[in-house]
Tab-separated table of C-alpha atoms in Angstrom:
chain	number	residue	atom	x	y	z
A	16	ASN	CA	32.358	7.586	7.803
A	17	LYS	CA	32.729	10.970	6.140
A	18	GLU	CA	32.604	9.301	2.729
A	19	ILE	CA	29.103	7.880	2.876
A	20	LEU	CA	26.492	9.985	1.522
A	21	LEU	CA	22.629	9.110	1.211
A	22	PHE	CA	20.000	10.466	-1.055
A	23	GLY	CA	16.244	10.438	-0.950
A	24	THR	CA	13.139	12.180	-1.836
A	25	GLY	CA	9.652	12.542	-0.369
A	26	THR	CA	7.721	10.981	-3.140
A	27	GLY	CA	10.279	7.944	-3.438
A	28	LEU	CA	10.586	8.686	-7.125
A	29	TYR	CA	14.328	9.332	-8.608
A	30	HIS	CA	14.092	13.061	-9.487
A	31	ASP	CA	14.263	16.429	-8.111
A	32	ASN	CA	17.282	18.101	-6.536
A	33	THR	CA	18.622	15.256	-4.776
A	34	LYS	CA	19.129	13.429	-8.015
A	35	TYR	CA	20.898	15.898	-9.615
A	36	LEU	CA	23.462	16.448	-6.779
A	37	PHE	CA	23.882	12.578	-6.659
A	38	GLU	CA	24.410	12.205	-10.632
A	39	TYR	CA	26.900	15.062	-10.375
A	40	ILE	CA	29.003	13.056	-7.986
A	41	LEU	CA	28.415	10.172	-10.195
A	42	ASN	CA	29.610	11.696	-13.253
A	43	ASN	CA	32.748	13.730	-11.617
A	44	LYS	CA	35.552	11.357	-11.429
A	45	ASN	CA	37.326	13.414	-8.471
A	46	TYR	CA	33.932	13.650	-6.375
A	47	LYS	CA	33.316	9.853	-7.154
A	48	GLN	CA	36.728	9.001	-5.569
A	49	LEU	CA	36.198	11.175	-2.618
A	50	PHE	CA	32.544	9.840	-1.562
A	51	GLU	CA	30.819	6.663	-1.568
A	52	VAL	CA	27.023	7.799	-2.490
A	53	TYR	CA	23.949	5.751	-2.444
A	54	TRP	CA	20.110	6.456	-3.768
A	55	ILE	CA	17.841	5.242	-1.168
A	56	ALA	CA	14.559	3.690	-2.854
A	57	THR	CA	11.382	3.840	-0.513
A	58	THR	CA	9.439	1.785	-2.959
A	59	LYS	CA	10.565	-1.940	-5.172
A	60	GLU	CA	9.995	-0.215	-8.430
A	61	THR	CA	12.233	2.362	-8.187
A	62	TYR	CA	15.036	0.205	-6.461
A	63	ILE	CA	14.500	-2.318	-9.686
A	64	ALA	CA	14.447	0.482	-12.138
A	65	LEU	CA	17.891	2.040	-10.834
A	66	GLN	CA	19.451	-1.477	-10.247
A	67	GLU	CA	19.248	-2.255	-13.741
A	68	LYS	CA	20.606	0.980	-14.981
A	69	GLY	CA	23.585	-0.085	-12.627
A	70	ILE	CA	23.040	3.238	-10.271
A	71	PRO	CA	24.131	2.862	-6.768
A	72	VAL	CA	20.792	2.222	-5.050
A	73	ILE	CA	19.591	0.647	-1.581
A	74	TYR	CA	15.992	-0.414	-0.649
A	75	ARG	CA	14.987	1.751	2.571
A	76	ASN	CA	13.621	-1.354	4.094
A	77	SER	CA	16.617	-3.363	4.438
A	78	PHE	CA	19.591	-4.232	6.974
A	79	LEU	CA	21.944	-2.781	4.500
A	80	CYS	CA	20.197	0.961	4.339
A	81	ALA	CA	20.039	0.708	8.364
A	82	LYS	CA	23.645	0.284	8.431
A	83	LEU	CA	24.573	2.713	6.107
A	84	ALA	CA	22.089	5.391	7.781
A	85	ALA	CA	23.841	4.693	10.981
A	86	LYS	CA	27.399	5.507	9.760
A	87	ALA	CA	26.491	8.360	6.871
A	88	ASN	CA	28.037	11.827	6.994
A	89	ALA	CA	24.976	13.378	5.190
A	90	TYR	CA	21.569	12.759	4.390
A	91	PHE	CA	20.352	14.836	1.177
A	92	LEU	CA	16.396	15.242	1.241
A	93	THR	CA	13.851	16.989	-0.683
A	94	SER	CA	10.924	16.903	1.565
A	95	GLY	CA	10.900	15.432	5.405
A	96	LEU	CA	13.240	13.823	7.685
A	97	LEU	CA	12.407	10.608	6.650
A	98	ASP	CA	13.243	10.786	2.862
A	99	VAL	CA	16.473	8.804	3.490
A	100	PHE	CA	15.819	6.551	6.384
A	101	TRP	CA	13.743	5.916	9.888
A	102	PHE	CA	16.282	7.540	11.939
A	103	ILE	CA	19.032	9.739	11.824
A	104	ASN	CA	22.220	9.876	13.671
A	105	LYS	CA	22.930	12.991	15.664
A	106	LYS	CA	26.295	13.340	13.980
A	107	THR	CA	24.948	12.858	10.376
A	108	LEU	CA	24.546	16.516	8.793
A	109	LEU	CA	20.968	16.945	7.157
A	110	ILE	CA	21.013	18.918	4.282
A	111	GLN	CA	17.545	19.745	2.890
A	112	LEU	CA	17.580	20.507	-0.913
A	113	TRP	CA	13.706	21.050	-0.853
A	114	HIS	CA	11.410	21.094	-4.112
A	115	GLY	CA	11.485	24.188	-5.540
A	116	THR	CA	10.647	27.982	-4.436
A	117	PRO	CA	6.888	28.399	-3.353
A	118	ILE	CA	4.214	30.716	-4.532
A	119	LYS	CA	1.841	29.122	-2.340
A	120	ARG	CA	2.189	29.336	1.383
A	121	ILE	CA	3.845	26.455	2.980
A	122	GLY	CA	4.403	25.075	6.500
A	123	PHE	CA	3.591	27.553	9.155
A	124	ASP	CA	2.449	29.997	6.895
A	125	THR	CA	-0.767	27.841	5.776
A	126	ALA	CA	-3.460	26.628	7.997
A	127	VAL	CA	-3.632	23.488	6.155
A	128	ASP	CA	-0.342	22.573	7.563
A	129	THR	CA	0.112	24.444	10.777
A	130	GLN	CA	-2.171	22.169	12.948
A	131	ARG	CA	-0.102	19.081	12.033
A	132	LEU	CA	3.196	20.960	12.298
A	133	LEU	CA	2.264	22.034	15.945
A	134	LYS	CA	1.141	18.899	17.084
A	135	ALA	CA	4.552	17.659	16.204
A	136	LYS	CA	6.241	20.512	17.698
A	137	LYS	CA	4.412	19.535	20.835
A	138	ASN	CA	5.229	15.681	20.758
A	139	PHE	CA	9.044	16.662	20.346
A	140	GLY	CA	9.207	19.518	22.601
A	141	ASN	CA	10.508	21.699	19.941
A	142	ASN	CA	10.272	22.526	16.215
A	143	TYR	CA	12.310	19.199	15.411
A	144	GLN	CA	10.750	18.601	11.898
A	145	PHE	CA	12.664	21.722	10.688
A	146	GLU	CA	15.662	22.562	13.486
A	147	ARG	CA	17.291	19.384	12.849
A	148	TYR	CA	18.398	20.779	9.379
A	149	ASP	CA	21.862	21.536	9.360
A	150	TYR	CA	21.467	23.465	5.837
A	151	LEU	CA	18.461	24.401	3.914
A	152	ILE	CA	19.532	25.060	0.379
A	153	ILE	CA	17.307	27.533	-1.820
A	154	GLU	CA	17.357	29.003	-5.295
A	155	ASP	CA	18.507	32.621	-4.162
A	156	ASN	CA	18.895	34.334	-0.685
A	157	LYS	CA	16.202	36.858	-1.730
A	158	TYR	CA	13.814	34.020	-0.829
A	159	LYS	CA	15.100	33.634	2.696
A	160	SER	CA	12.368	35.562	4.487
A	161	ILE	CA	9.949	32.959	2.908
A	162	PHE	CA	11.498	29.661	4.258
A	163	GLN	CA	12.393	31.303	7.445
A	164	SER	CA	8.735	31.951	7.851
A	165	ALA	CA	7.471	28.909	6.753
A	166	PHE	CA	10.126	26.405	8.679
A	167	GLN	CA	10.674	28.962	11.862
A	168	ILE	CA	14.473	27.881	11.542
A	169	SER	CA	17.233	30.259	11.919
A	170	GLU	CA	18.172	32.437	8.954
A	171	SER	CA	21.827	31.410	9.067
A	172	LYS	CA	20.857	27.784	7.960
A	173	ILE	CA	19.461	28.873	5.055
A	174	LEU	CA	21.547	29.280	2.073
A	175	GLY	CA	20.964	30.506	-1.153
A	176	LEU	CA	23.165	28.580	-3.320
A	177	GLY	CA	20.882	27.592	-6.200
A	178	GLN	CA	18.946	24.424	-6.877
A	179	ALA	CA	20.751	21.534	-8.435
A	180	ARG	CA	17.913	20.320	-10.567
A	181	ASN	CA	18.530	23.884	-12.470
A	182	ILE	CA	22.012	22.666	-13.770
A	183	ILE	CA	20.043	21.140	-16.552
A	184	PHE	CA	19.648	24.251	-18.163
A	185	SER	CA	23.498	24.558	-18.182
A	186	LYS	CA	24.934	24.617	-21.738
A	187	ASP	CA	26.984	21.570	-20.811
A	188	SER	CA	24.426	19.469	-19.120
A	189	LYS	CA	24.342	15.914	-20.614
A	190	TYR	CA	20.410	16.616	-20.960
A	191	GLN	CA	19.837	17.618	-24.682
A	192	SER	CA	16.243	18.436	-25.992
A	193	ASN	CA	16.740	16.830	-29.079
A	194	THR	CA	17.667	13.419	-27.309
A	195	ILE	CA	14.979	13.597	-24.785
A	196	ARG	CA	12.083	14.409	-27.632
A	197	GLU	CA	13.820	11.300	-29.491
A	198	ARG	CA	13.419	8.945	-26.318
A	199	LEU	CA	9.838	10.125	-25.780
A	200	ALA	CA	8.931	9.827	-29.612
A	201	LEU	CA	8.026	13.351	-29.802
A	202	GLN	CA	10.004	14.291	-33.088
A	203	GLU	CA	6.720	14.590	-35.125
A	204	PHE	CA	5.411	17.220	-33.663
A	205	LYS	CA	5.787	20.995	-34.513
A	206	HIS	CA	5.608	22.233	-30.879
A	207	ILE	CA	5.411	20.720	-27.387
A	208	VAL	CA	3.440	22.476	-24.480
A	209	LEU	CA	3.629	21.310	-20.904
A	210	TYR	CA	0.783	21.620	-18.647
A	211	ALA	CA	1.685	21.090	-15.059
A	212	PRO	CA	-0.604	22.487	-12.460
A	213	THR	CA	0.284	22.234	-8.730
A	214	PHE	CA	-1.630	19.777	-6.180
A	215	ARG	CA	-5.442	20.255	-5.336
A	216	ASP	CA	-5.970	18.804	-1.953
A	217	GLU	CA	-9.290	17.393	-3.182
A	218	LYS	CA	-8.957	14.441	-5.612
A	219	ILE	CA	-12.180	15.880	-7.607
A	220	ASP	CA	-10.702	19.214	-8.028
A	221	ASN	CA	-7.568	18.053	-10.037
A	222	MET	CA	-10.196	16.536	-12.384
A	223	VAL	CA	-12.437	19.538	-12.774
A	224	LEU	CA	-9.250	21.435	-13.527
A	225	LEU	CA	-8.450	19.128	-16.430
A	226	ARG	CA	-11.779	19.062	-18.110
A	227	SER	CA	-11.785	22.589	-17.951
A	228	LEU	CA	-8.616	22.780	-20.067
A	229	LEU	CA	-9.189	20.072	-22.513
A	230	SER	CA	-12.289	20.701	-24.532
A	231	SER	CA	-13.222	18.918	-27.833
A	232	GLU	CA	-12.396	22.287	-29.639
A	233	THR	CA	-8.911	22.200	-27.729
A	234	ILE	CA	-8.211	18.883	-28.800
A	235	ASP	CA	-9.144	19.323	-32.463
A	236	TYR	CA	-6.789	22.780	-32.606
A	237	LEU	CA	-3.792	20.458	-31.239
A	238	LYS	CA	-4.112	18.238	-33.840
A	239	SER	CA	-4.693	20.658	-36.672
A	240	SER	CA	-1.688	22.667	-35.425
A	241	ASN	CA	0.376	19.527	-34.899
A	242	ILE	CA	1.134	20.538	-31.185
A	243	CYS	CA	1.595	18.007	-28.579
A	244	LEU	CA	0.305	18.613	-24.856
A	245	LEU	CA	2.311	16.859	-22.207
A	246	VAL	CA	0.334	16.449	-19.003
A	247	LYS	CA	2.241	15.973	-15.915
A	248	LEU	CA	0.503	16.192	-12.701
A	249	HIS	CA	1.628	15.930	-9.234
A	250	PRO	CA	2.902	12.367	-8.236
A	251	PHE	CA	0.125	11.800	-5.581
A	252	VAL	CA	-2.294	12.448	-8.585
A	253	ALA	CA	-1.099	11.283	-11.742
A	254	ALA	CA	-1.864	7.805	-11.089
A	255	ASN	CA	-5.407	8.300	-10.261
A	256	VAL	CA	-7.463	5.423	-12.468
A	257	GLU	CA	-10.352	8.253	-13.298
A	258	ILE	CA	-7.577	10.754	-14.268
A	259	LYS	CA	-5.679	8.285	-16.609
A	260	SER	CA	-8.973	6.859	-18.298
A	261	PHE	CA	-9.857	10.561	-19.201
A	262	LEU	CA	-6.503	11.410	-20.509
A	263	GLU	CA	-6.328	8.082	-22.401
A	264	THR	CA	-9.149	9.340	-24.581
A	265	PHE	CA	-6.865	11.756	-26.296
A	266	LYS	CA	-4.057	9.774	-27.822
A	267	TYR	CA	-2.642	11.462	-30.505
A	268	SER	CA	-2.135	15.080	-29.212
A	269	VAL	CA	-2.024	14.696	-25.330
A	270	LYS	CA	0.316	12.505	-23.597
A	271	HIS	CA	-0.285	11.867	-20.058
A	272	ILE	CA	3.605	11.715	-18.361
A	273	ILE	CA	3.003	9.357	-15.407
A	274	ASN	CA	5.941	9.528	-12.716
A	275	ILE	CA	8.662	7.728	-15.160
A	276	VAL	CA	9.896	11.244	-16.650
A	277	ASP	CA	11.678	13.836	-14.527
A	278	ILE	CA	9.922	16.948	-15.065
A	279	GLN	CA	13.080	19.119	-15.473
A	280	GLU	CA	13.365	17.168	-18.828
A	281	LEU	CA	10.182	18.215	-19.775
A	282	LEU	CA	10.875	21.736	-19.002
A	283	ILE	CA	13.720	21.620	-21.358
A	284	ILE	CA	11.763	20.426	-24.502
A	285	SER	CA	8.745	22.479	-24.126
A	286	ASP	CA	8.322	25.518	-26.395
A	287	ALA	CA	5.446	26.893	-23.801
A	288	VAL	CA	4.827	25.781	-20.186
A	289	ILE	CA	1.417	26.167	-18.619
A	290	THR	CA	0.797	26.168	-14.955
A	291	ASP	CA	-0.811	27.913	-12.000
A	292	ILE	CA	1.371	28.639	-8.803
A	293	SER	CA	3.655	25.527	-9.345
A	294	SER	CA	7.375	26.155	-8.037
A	295	LEU	CA	8.389	24.842	-11.657
A	296	ALA	CA	7.078	28.234	-13.091
A	297	LEU	CA	10.100	29.904	-11.408
A	298	ASP	CA	12.489	26.870	-12.534
A	299	TYR	CA	11.148	27.540	-16.215
A	300	LEU	CA	11.730	31.481	-15.988
A	301	GLN	CA	15.514	30.650	-15.336
A	302	TYR	CA	15.667	29.079	-18.917
A	303	SER	CA	12.723	30.508	-21.044
A	304	SER	CA	9.901	33.390	-20.961
A	305	ASN	CA	7.425	31.583	-22.502
A	306	LEU	CA	5.272	30.863	-19.739
A	307	TYR	CA	1.777	31.022	-19.222
A	308	ARG	CA	-0.884	30.605	-16.046
A	309	PHE	CA	-4.295	28.749	-16.313
A	310	PHE	CA	-6.040	29.271	-12.844
A	311	PRO	CA	-9.645	29.189	-13.376
A	312	ASP	CA	-10.325	27.858	-9.700
A	313	GLU	CA	-8.056	30.457	-8.076
A	314	GLU	CA	-10.358	31.799	-5.846
A	315	GLN	CA	-11.288	28.425	-4.625
A	316	TYR	CA	-7.853	27.608	-4.081
A	317	ILE	CA	-7.107	30.289	-1.893
A	318	SER	CA	-10.189	29.737	0.132
A	319	ILE	CA	-8.423	26.172	0.772
A	320	ARG	CA	-4.676	26.709	1.006
A	321	GLY	CA	-4.730	30.700	1.894
A	322	ASP	CA	-3.164	33.519	-0.167
A	323	PHE	CA	0.155	33.337	-2.022
A	324	TYR	CA	3.897	34.599	-0.946
A	325	GLU	CA	3.757	38.379	-2.397
A	326	SER	CA	7.288	38.283	-3.772
A	327	THR	CA	7.375	35.291	-5.645
A	328	TYR	CA	3.629	35.550	-6.677
A	329	SER	CA	4.576	39.100	-8.259
A	330	GLU	CA	7.362	37.674	-9.971
A	331	LEU	CA	5.431	34.945	-11.488
A	332	ILE	CA	2.542	37.547	-12.372
A	333	LYS	CA	5.256	39.831	-14.026
A	334	ASN	CA	6.815	37.186	-16.342
A	335	SER	CA	3.898	35.194	-17.469
A	336	LYS	CA	0.909	35.542	-18.834
A	337	LYS	CA	-2.725	34.706	-18.370
A	338	ILE	CA	-4.760	32.381	-20.568
A	339	GLU	CA	-8.181	30.914	-20.821
A	340	SER	CA	-7.428	28.257	-23.517
A	341	LEU	CA	-4.407	26.713	-25.089
A	342	GLU	CA	-5.380	28.549	-28.300
A	343	GLN	CA	-4.033	31.762	-26.692
A	344	ILE	CA	-0.298	30.651	-26.836
A	345	VAL	CA	2.098	32.204	-29.088
A	346	PHE	CA	5.209	30.605	-29.958
A	347	ASP	CA	7.481	33.310	-31.606
A	348	THR	CA	7.852	35.254	-28.282
A	349	TYR	CA	10.122	32.808	-26.352
A	350	ASN	CA	14.069	33.071	-25.599
A	351	PHE	CA	15.985	30.375	-23.875
A	352	ASP	CA	19.034	31.419	-21.354
A	353	GLU	CA	21.234	29.521	-19.675
A	354	TYR	CA	21.475	28.618	-15.944
A	355	LEU	CA	23.853	31.097	-14.241
A	356	LYS	CA	24.565	29.037	-11.163
A	357	ALA	CA	26.113	26.096	-12.664
A	358	SER	CA	28.537	25.778	-9.711
A	359	VAL	CA	25.455	25.013	-7.603
A	360	CYS	CA	26.420	21.210	-6.904
A	361	GLN	CA	30.055	21.936	-6.322
A	362	ASP	CA	28.968	24.685	-3.894
A	363	ILE	CA	26.737	22.375	-1.724
A	364	LEU	CA	29.514	19.538	-1.705
A	365	GLU	CA	31.902	22.270	-0.032
A	366	LEU	CA	29.747	22.270	3.051
A	367	ILE	CA	30.742	18.443	3.980
A	368	LYS	CA	34.081	18.463	2.942
């Protein structure tokens, strides 16, 4: 059925590139008439939350989802083959939107993942995990070599159309900074800083990283300067009990953002962003120049995950400033730009007409 399109994410949360393409269709009268779209929720929490908002959502472990999956024209993913359902019809288009432009090595380019991928390749008899993609949509064609190397797929399948999630930086976006600040009760602060580090494989390393940033002196600085620090951790880390307990001790100036807010919204409202090698850095540079690097465990990280992609790492280094504490951030040097690939959603949908 050419009308049925299904959307999902690897985390099970309602966010990322699939969310923005999904909402683009829902908010566009012409596309809404053309397609029958559903968000596939892998958790009851996401299913209930979206159902309450009137968003067309289906629970993955349901007969209805199996029925739709068997008939769907296309699946839109951000991570793996099972983002939407447990099987894929041979005639169904599989469009991988991925979750950012990598700076750290991924897939077949890192020892951590290669062993698992080679095992899957042996079991399937080929590189089914990635070769099944009909299209892989990335931010720009200049990053093609990275994805071709990491996924070992044909260059012809990789299209630099842009990332749907970055349309949030367009001037006509429905997401506005003042509205988001008000919804999150952040109007009282003079400045907002977002701290969003990439995932560490060892749980303890995530806590060590937080403690190295949040000293008592730093907390005093935030309070005296009327600055709010938003801490947005990887979804697999954010709900850790020890980390939640640690962050709750800083109630006024530090807000722990657990998986209820899309990180793109946080990028829009932040006067500065701190990260290490998270792909959100390259997203933020589409919009603002006030990007900072806090990476005290860089050598240890490299020893575990390997080195970085030279092109994207150079882009990060060139367009960000290294800091050792929050006090080094400057708020009068940034500028804000509009995302140049505002037609990305339309361009992606042209692939399935």
